[in-house]
Short mmCIF file of the C-alpha atoms (twelve columns), coordinates in Angstrom:
data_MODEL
# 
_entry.id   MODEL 
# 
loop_
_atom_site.group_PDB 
_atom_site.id 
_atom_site.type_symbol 
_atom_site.label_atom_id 
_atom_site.label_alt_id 
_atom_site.label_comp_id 
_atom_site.label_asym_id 
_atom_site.label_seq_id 
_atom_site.Cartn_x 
_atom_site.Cartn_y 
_atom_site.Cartn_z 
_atom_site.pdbx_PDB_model_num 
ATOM 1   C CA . UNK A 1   33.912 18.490 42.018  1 
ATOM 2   C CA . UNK A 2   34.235 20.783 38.852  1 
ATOM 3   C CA . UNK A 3   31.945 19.492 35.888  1 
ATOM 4   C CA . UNK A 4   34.281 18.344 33.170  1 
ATOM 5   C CA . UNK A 5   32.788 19.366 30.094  1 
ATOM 6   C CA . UNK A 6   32.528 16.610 27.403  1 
ATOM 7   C CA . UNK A 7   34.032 19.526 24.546  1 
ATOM 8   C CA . UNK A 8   37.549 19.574 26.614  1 
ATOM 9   C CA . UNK A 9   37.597 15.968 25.028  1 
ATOM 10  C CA . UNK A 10  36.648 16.954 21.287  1 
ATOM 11  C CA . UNK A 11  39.155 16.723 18.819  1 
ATOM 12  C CA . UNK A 12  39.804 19.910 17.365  1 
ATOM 13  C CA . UNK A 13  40.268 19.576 13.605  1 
ATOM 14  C CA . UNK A 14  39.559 21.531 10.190  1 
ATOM 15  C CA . UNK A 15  39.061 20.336 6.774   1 
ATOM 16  C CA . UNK A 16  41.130 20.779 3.220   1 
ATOM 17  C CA . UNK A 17  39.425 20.441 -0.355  1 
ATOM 18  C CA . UNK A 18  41.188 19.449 -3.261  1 
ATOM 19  C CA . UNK A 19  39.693 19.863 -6.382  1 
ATOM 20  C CA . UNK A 20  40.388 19.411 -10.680 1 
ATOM 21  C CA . UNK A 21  39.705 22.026 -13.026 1 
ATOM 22  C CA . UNK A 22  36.685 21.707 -15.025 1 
ATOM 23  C CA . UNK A 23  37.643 20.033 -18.633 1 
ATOM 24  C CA . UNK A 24  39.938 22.130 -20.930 1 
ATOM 25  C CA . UNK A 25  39.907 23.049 -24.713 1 
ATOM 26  C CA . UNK A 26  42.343 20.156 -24.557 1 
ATOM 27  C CA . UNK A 27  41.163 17.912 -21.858 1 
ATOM 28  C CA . UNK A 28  37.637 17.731 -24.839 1 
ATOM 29  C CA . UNK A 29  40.025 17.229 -27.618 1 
ATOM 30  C CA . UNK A 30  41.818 14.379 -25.783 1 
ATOM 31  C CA . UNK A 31  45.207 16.096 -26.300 1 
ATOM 32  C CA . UNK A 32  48.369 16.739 -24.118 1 
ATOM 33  C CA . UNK A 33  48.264 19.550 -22.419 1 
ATOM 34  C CA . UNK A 34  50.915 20.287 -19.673 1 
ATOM 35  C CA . UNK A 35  52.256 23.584 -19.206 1 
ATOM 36  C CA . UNK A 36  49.871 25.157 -22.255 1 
ATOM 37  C CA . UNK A 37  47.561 27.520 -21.221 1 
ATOM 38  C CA . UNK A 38  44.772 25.771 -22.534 1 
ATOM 39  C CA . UNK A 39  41.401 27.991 -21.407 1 
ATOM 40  C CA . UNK A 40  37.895 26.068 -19.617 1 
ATOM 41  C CA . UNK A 41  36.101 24.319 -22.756 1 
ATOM 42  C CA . UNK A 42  32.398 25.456 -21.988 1 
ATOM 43  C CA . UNK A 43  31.858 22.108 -21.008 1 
ATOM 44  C CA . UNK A 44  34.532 22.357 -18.412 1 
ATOM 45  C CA . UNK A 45  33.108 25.717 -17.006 1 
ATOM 46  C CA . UNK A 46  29.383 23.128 -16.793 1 
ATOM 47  C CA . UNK A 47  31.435 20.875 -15.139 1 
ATOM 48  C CA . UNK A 48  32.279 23.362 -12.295 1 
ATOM 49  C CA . UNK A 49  28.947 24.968 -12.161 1 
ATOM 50  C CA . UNK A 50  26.788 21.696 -12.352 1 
ATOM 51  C CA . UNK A 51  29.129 19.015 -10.622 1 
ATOM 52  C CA . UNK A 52  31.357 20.897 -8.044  1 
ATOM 53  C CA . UNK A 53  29.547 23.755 -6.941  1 
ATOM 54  C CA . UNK A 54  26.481 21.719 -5.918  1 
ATOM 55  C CA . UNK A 55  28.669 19.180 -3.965  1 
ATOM 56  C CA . UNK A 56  30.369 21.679 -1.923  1 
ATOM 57  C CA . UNK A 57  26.860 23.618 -1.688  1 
ATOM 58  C CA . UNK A 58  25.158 20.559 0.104   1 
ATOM 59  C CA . UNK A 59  28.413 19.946 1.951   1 
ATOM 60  C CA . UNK A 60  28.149 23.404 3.559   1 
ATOM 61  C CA . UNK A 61  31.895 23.930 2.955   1 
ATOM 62  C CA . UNK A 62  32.932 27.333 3.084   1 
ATOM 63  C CA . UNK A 63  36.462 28.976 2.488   1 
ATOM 64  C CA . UNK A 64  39.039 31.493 3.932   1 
ATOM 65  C CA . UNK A 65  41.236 31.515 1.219   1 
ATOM 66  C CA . UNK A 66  42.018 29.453 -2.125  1 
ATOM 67  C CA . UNK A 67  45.245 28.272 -4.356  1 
ATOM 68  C CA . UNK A 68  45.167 27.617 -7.867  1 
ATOM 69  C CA . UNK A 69  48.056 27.642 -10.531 1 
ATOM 70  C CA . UNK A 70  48.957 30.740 -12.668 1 
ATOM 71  C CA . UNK A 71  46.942 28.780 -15.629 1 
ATOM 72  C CA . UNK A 72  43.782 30.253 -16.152 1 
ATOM 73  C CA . UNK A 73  42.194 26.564 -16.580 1 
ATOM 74  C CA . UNK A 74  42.933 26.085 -12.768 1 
ATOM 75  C CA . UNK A 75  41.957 29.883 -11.583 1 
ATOM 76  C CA . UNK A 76  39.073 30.313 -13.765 1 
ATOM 77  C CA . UNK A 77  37.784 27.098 -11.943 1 
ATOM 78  C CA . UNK A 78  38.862 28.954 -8.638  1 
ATOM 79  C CA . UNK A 79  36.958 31.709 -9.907  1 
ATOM 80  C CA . UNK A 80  33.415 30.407 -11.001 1 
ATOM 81  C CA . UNK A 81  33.080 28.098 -7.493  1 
ATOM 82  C CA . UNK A 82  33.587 31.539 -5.426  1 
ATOM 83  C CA . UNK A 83  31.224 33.101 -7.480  1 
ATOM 84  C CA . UNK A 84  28.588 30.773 -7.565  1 
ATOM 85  C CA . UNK A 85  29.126 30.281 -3.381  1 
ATOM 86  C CA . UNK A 86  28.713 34.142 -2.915  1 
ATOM 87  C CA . UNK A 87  32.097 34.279 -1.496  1 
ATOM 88  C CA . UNK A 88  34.322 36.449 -4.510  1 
ATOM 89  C CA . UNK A 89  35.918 38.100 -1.802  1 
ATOM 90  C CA . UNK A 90  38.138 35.583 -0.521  1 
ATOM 91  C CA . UNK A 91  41.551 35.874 -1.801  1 
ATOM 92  C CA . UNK A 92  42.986 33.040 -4.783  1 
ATOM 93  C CA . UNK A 93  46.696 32.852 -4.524  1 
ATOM 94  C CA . UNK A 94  48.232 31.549 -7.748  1 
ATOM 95  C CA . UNK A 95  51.604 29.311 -7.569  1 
ATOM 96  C CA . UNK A 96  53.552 28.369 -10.182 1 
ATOM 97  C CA . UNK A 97  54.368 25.116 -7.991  1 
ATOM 98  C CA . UNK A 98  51.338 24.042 -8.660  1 
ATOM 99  C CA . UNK A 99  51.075 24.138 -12.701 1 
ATOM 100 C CA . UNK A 100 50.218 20.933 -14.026 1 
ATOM 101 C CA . UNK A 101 52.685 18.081 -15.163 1 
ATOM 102 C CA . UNK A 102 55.143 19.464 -18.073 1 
ATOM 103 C CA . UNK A 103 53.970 16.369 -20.853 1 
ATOM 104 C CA . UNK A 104 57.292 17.803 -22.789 1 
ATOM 105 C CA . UNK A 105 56.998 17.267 -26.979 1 
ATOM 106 C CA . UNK A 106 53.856 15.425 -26.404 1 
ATOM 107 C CA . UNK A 107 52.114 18.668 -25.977 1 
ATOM 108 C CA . UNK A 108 49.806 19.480 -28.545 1 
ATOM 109 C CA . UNK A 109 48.922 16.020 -29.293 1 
ATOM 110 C CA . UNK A 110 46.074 13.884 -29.363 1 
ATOM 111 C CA . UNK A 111 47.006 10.595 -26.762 1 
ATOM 112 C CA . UNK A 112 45.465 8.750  -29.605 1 
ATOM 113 C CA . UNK A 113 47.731 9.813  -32.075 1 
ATOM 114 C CA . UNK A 114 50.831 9.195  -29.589 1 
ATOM 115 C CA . UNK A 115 49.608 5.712  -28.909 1 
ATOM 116 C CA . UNK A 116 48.902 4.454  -32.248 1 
ATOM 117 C CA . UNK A 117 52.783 6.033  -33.154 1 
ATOM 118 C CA . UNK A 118 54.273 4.687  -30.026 1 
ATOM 119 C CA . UNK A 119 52.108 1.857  -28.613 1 
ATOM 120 C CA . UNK A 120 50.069 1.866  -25.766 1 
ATOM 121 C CA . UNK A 121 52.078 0.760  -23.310 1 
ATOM 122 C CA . UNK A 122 54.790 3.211  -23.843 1 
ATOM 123 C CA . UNK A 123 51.953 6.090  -23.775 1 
ATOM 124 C CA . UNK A 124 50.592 4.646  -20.363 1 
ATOM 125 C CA . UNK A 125 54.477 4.561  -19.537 1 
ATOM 126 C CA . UNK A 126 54.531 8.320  -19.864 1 
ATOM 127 C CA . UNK A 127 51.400 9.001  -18.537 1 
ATOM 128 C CA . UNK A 128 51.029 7.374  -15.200 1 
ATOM 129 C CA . UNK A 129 54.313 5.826  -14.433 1 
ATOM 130 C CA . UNK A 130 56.419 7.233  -11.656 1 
ATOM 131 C CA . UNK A 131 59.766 8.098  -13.288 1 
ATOM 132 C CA . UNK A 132 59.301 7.767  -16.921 1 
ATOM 133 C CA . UNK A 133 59.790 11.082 -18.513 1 
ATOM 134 C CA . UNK A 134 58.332 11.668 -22.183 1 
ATOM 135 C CA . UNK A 135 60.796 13.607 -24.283 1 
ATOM 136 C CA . UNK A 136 61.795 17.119 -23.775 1 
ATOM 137 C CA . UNK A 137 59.733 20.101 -25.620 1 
ATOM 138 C CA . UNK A 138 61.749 20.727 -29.034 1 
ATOM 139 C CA . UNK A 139 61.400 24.474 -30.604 1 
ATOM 140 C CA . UNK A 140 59.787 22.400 -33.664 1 
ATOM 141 C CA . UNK A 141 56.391 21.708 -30.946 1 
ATOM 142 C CA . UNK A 142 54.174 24.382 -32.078 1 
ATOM 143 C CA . UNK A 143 53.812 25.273 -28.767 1 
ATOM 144 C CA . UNK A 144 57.476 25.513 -27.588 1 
ATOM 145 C CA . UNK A 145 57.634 29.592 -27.523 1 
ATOM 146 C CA . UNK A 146 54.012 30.070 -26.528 1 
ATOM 147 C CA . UNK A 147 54.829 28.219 -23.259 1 
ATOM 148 C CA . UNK A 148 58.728 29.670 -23.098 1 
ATOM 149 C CA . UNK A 149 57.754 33.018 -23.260 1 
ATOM 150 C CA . UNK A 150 54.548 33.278 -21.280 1 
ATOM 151 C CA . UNK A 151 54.474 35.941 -19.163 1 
ATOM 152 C CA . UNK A 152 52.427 33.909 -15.939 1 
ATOM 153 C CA . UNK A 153 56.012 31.597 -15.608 1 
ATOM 154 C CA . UNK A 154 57.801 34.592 -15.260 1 
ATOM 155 C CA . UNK A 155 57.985 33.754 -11.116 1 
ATOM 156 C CA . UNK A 156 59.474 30.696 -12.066 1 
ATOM 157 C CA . UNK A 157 63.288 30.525 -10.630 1 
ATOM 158 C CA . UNK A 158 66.008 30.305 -13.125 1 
ATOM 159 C CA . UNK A 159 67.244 26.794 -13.965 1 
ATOM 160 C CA . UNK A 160 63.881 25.743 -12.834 1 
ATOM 161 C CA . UNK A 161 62.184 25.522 -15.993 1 
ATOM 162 C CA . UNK A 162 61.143 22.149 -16.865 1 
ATOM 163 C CA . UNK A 163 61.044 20.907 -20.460 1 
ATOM 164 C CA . UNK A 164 59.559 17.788 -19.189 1 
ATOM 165 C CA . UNK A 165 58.390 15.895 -16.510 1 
ATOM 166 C CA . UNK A 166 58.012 12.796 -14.935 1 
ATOM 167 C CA . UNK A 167 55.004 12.245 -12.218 1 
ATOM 168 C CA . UNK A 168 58.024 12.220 -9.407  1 
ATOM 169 C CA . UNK A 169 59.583 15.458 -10.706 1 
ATOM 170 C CA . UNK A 170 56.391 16.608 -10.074 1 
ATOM 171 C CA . UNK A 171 55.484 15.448 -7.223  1 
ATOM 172 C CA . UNK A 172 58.721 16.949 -5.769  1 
ATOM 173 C CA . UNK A 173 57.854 20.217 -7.360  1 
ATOM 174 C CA . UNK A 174 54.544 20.312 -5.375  1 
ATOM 175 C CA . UNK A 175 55.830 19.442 -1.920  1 
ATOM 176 C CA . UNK A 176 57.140 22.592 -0.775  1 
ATOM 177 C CA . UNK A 177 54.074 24.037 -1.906  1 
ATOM 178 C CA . UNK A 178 52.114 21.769 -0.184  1 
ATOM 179 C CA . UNK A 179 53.684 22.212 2.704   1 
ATOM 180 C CA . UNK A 180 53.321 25.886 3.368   1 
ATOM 181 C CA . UNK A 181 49.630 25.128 2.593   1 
ATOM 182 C CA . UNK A 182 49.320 22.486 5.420   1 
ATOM 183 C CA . UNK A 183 50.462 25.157 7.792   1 
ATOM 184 C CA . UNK A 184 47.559 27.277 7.001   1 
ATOM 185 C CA . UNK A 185 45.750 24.257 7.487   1 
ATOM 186 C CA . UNK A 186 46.658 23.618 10.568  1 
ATOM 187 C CA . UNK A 187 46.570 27.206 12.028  1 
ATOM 188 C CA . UNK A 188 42.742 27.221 10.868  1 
ATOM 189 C CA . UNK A 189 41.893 28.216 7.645   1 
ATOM 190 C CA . UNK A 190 39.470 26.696 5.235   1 
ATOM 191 C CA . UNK A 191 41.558 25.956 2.292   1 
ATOM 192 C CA . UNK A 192 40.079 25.120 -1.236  1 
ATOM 193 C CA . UNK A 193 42.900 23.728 -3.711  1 
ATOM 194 C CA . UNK A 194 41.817 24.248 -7.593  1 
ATOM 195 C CA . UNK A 195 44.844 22.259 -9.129  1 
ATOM 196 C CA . UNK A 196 45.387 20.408 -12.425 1 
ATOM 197 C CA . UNK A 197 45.123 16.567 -12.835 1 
ATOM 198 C CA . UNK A 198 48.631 15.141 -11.851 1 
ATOM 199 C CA . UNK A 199 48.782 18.003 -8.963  1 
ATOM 200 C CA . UNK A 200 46.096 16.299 -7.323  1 
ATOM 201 C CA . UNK A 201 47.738 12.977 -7.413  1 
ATOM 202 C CA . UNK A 202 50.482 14.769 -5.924  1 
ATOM 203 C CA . UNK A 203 48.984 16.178 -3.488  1 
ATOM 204 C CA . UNK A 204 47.089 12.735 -2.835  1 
ATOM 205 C CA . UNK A 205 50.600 11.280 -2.286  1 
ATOM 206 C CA . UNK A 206 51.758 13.931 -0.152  1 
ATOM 207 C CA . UNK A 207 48.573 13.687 1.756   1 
ATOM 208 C CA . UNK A 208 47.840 9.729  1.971   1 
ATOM 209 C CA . UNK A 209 51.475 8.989  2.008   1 
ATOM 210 C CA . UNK A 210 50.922 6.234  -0.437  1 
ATOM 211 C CA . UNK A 211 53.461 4.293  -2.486  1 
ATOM 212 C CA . UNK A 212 54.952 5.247  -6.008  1 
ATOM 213 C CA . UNK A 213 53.425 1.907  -7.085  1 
ATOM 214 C CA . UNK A 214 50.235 2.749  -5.816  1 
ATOM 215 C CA . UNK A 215 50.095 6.297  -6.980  1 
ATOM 216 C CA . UNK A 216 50.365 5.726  -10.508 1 
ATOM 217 C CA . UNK A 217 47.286 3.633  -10.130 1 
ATOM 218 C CA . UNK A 218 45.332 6.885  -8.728  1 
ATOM 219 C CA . UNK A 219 43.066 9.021  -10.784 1 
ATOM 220 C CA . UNK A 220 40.892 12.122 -10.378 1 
ATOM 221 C CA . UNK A 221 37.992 13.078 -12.218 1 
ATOM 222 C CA . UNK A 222 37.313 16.586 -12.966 1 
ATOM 223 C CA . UNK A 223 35.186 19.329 -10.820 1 
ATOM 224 C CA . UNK A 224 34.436 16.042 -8.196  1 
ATOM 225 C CA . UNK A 225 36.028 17.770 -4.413  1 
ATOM 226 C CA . UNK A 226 38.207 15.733 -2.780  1 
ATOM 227 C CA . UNK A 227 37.718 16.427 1.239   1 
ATOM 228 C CA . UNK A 228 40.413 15.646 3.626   1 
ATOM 229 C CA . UNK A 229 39.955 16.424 7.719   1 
ATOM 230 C CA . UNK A 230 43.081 16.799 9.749   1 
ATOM 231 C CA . UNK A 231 43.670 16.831 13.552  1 
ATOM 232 C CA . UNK A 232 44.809 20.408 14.425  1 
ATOM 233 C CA . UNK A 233 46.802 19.312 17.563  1 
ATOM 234 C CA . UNK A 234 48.478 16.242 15.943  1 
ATOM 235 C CA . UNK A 235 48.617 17.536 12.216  1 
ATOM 236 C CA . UNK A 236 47.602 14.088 11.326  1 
ATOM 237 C CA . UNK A 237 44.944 12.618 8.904   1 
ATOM 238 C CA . UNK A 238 41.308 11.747 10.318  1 
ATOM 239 C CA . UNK A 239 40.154 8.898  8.499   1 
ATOM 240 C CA . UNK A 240 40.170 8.411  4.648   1 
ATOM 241 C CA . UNK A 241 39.394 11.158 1.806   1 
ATOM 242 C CA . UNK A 242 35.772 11.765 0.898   1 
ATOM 243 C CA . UNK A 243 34.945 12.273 -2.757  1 
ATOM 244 C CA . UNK A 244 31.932 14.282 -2.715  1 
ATOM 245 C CA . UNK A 245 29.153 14.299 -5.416  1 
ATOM 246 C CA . UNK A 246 26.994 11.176 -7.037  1 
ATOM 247 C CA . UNK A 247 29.032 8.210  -6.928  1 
ATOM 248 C CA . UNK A 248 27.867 6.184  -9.856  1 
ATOM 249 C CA . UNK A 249 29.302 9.628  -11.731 1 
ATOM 250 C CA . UNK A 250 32.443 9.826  -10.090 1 
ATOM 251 C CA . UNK A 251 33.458 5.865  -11.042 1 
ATOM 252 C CA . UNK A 252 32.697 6.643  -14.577 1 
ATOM 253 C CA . UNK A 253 34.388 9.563  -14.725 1 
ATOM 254 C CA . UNK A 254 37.109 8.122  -12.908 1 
ATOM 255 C CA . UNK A 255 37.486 5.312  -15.539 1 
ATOM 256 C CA . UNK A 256 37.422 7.634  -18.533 1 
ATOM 257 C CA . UNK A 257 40.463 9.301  -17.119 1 
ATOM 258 C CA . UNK A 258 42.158 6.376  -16.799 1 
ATOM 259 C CA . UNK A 259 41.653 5.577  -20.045 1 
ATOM 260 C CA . UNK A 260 43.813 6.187  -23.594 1 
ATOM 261 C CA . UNK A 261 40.205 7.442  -25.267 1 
ATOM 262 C CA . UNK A 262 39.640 7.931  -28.475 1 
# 
């Protein structure tokens, strides 16, 4: 009788990583950010080089290619890790799909500021629930024609814009993005995901399949990878997300994100 060998039995399956920029100019300054092309803060580029590179160092993770956004906050990010793992070579594709949330006129200002005009629960409204959208960017935001005329949107469809954004709109933005990227996935490639804050919990959505109610209860810390493994013959999930890194770190970083602030 032939020998069966135990690895026709092994479940063939490959992993994804999704990870947060390192903390932005604005991300320090506690302010709104969205679609401004806020650069690394240099304690966002310590972030990467002290919090993720290490984790995915001891992890052993390695990568055929990566995606970022067209804002340099999320490539730069893309950028240092590759570095750092001796890998430069391996290509970053940049997506406009997968720009952070549009915040709308609240760009350019401080959550604080917003709350204390607005109230609290009308700024955690806009922030993390699932359909509100905050107002629409007026030419009066200082930032209204540096963000309408930037040059890296210039892939962006007509009529496709946004002026603002609510976490859905977003998350629809980022499906068909994320779907081309699960077929890479599944075909075999090592894929590394540098994306922006409310990216990630769209792609955790898209990913975990959880509910609107649950999602706006979901948040991600900066520079902390987020490992998913998928069966290659199913396309299905293997077991939970792993959030790599110290964990004592990762729950108070996790709560300060959460969080109004200061």
């Amino acid at each position: 009788m032939r020998e069966i060998q135990a690895s026709q039995f092994m479940t063939k399956t490959n992993r994804l990583v999704v990870l947060r920029h390192g903390e932005s100019d604005f991300n320090i300054e506690n302010k709104f950010c969205g679609w401004h092309d806020a650069p690394l803060s240099e304690f966002g580029i310590q972030e990467a080089l002290t919090v993720a590179i290490p984790a995915l160092e001891q992890s052993q993770l390695e990568f055929d290619v990566v995606y970022s956004s067209v804002l340099s906050r999320s490539r730069q990010t893309a950028e240092l890790v590759l570095c750092k793992l001796n890998c430069a070579y391996v290509p970053i594709k940049e997506d406009w799909r997968l720009c952070e949330r549009h915040y709308g006129d609240l760009t350019g200002y401080k959550k604080r500021k917003i709350a204390d005009r607005y109230g609290e629960q009308q700024v955690q409204a806009w922030r993390r629930g699932y359909d509100c959208v905050p107002p629409p960017i007026e030419e009066s935001n200082r930032y209204y024609y540096t963000i309408c005329s930037n040059p890296i949107f210039d892939d962006v469809p007509p009529g496709k814009f946004p002026l603002s954004e609510s976490l859905h709109m977003c998350v629809d933005r980022v499906e068909p993005a994320w779907n081309e990227v699960k077929q890479e996935v599944l075909k075999g490639s090592r894929v590394l995901m540098c994306v922006h804050g409310t990216v990630a919990r769209a792609l955790v959505q898209h990913i975990e399949g959880i509910s609107n109610e649950a999602i706006e209860k979901v948040n991600i810390p900066n520079c902390v990878p987020r490992v998913y493994e998928f069966d290659l013959n199913s396309g299905g999930l293997i077991g939970s997300a792993i959030n790599l890194g110290d964990q004592e770190y990762i729950r108070r970083k996790t709560a300060q994100v959460a969080a109004i602030g200061d």
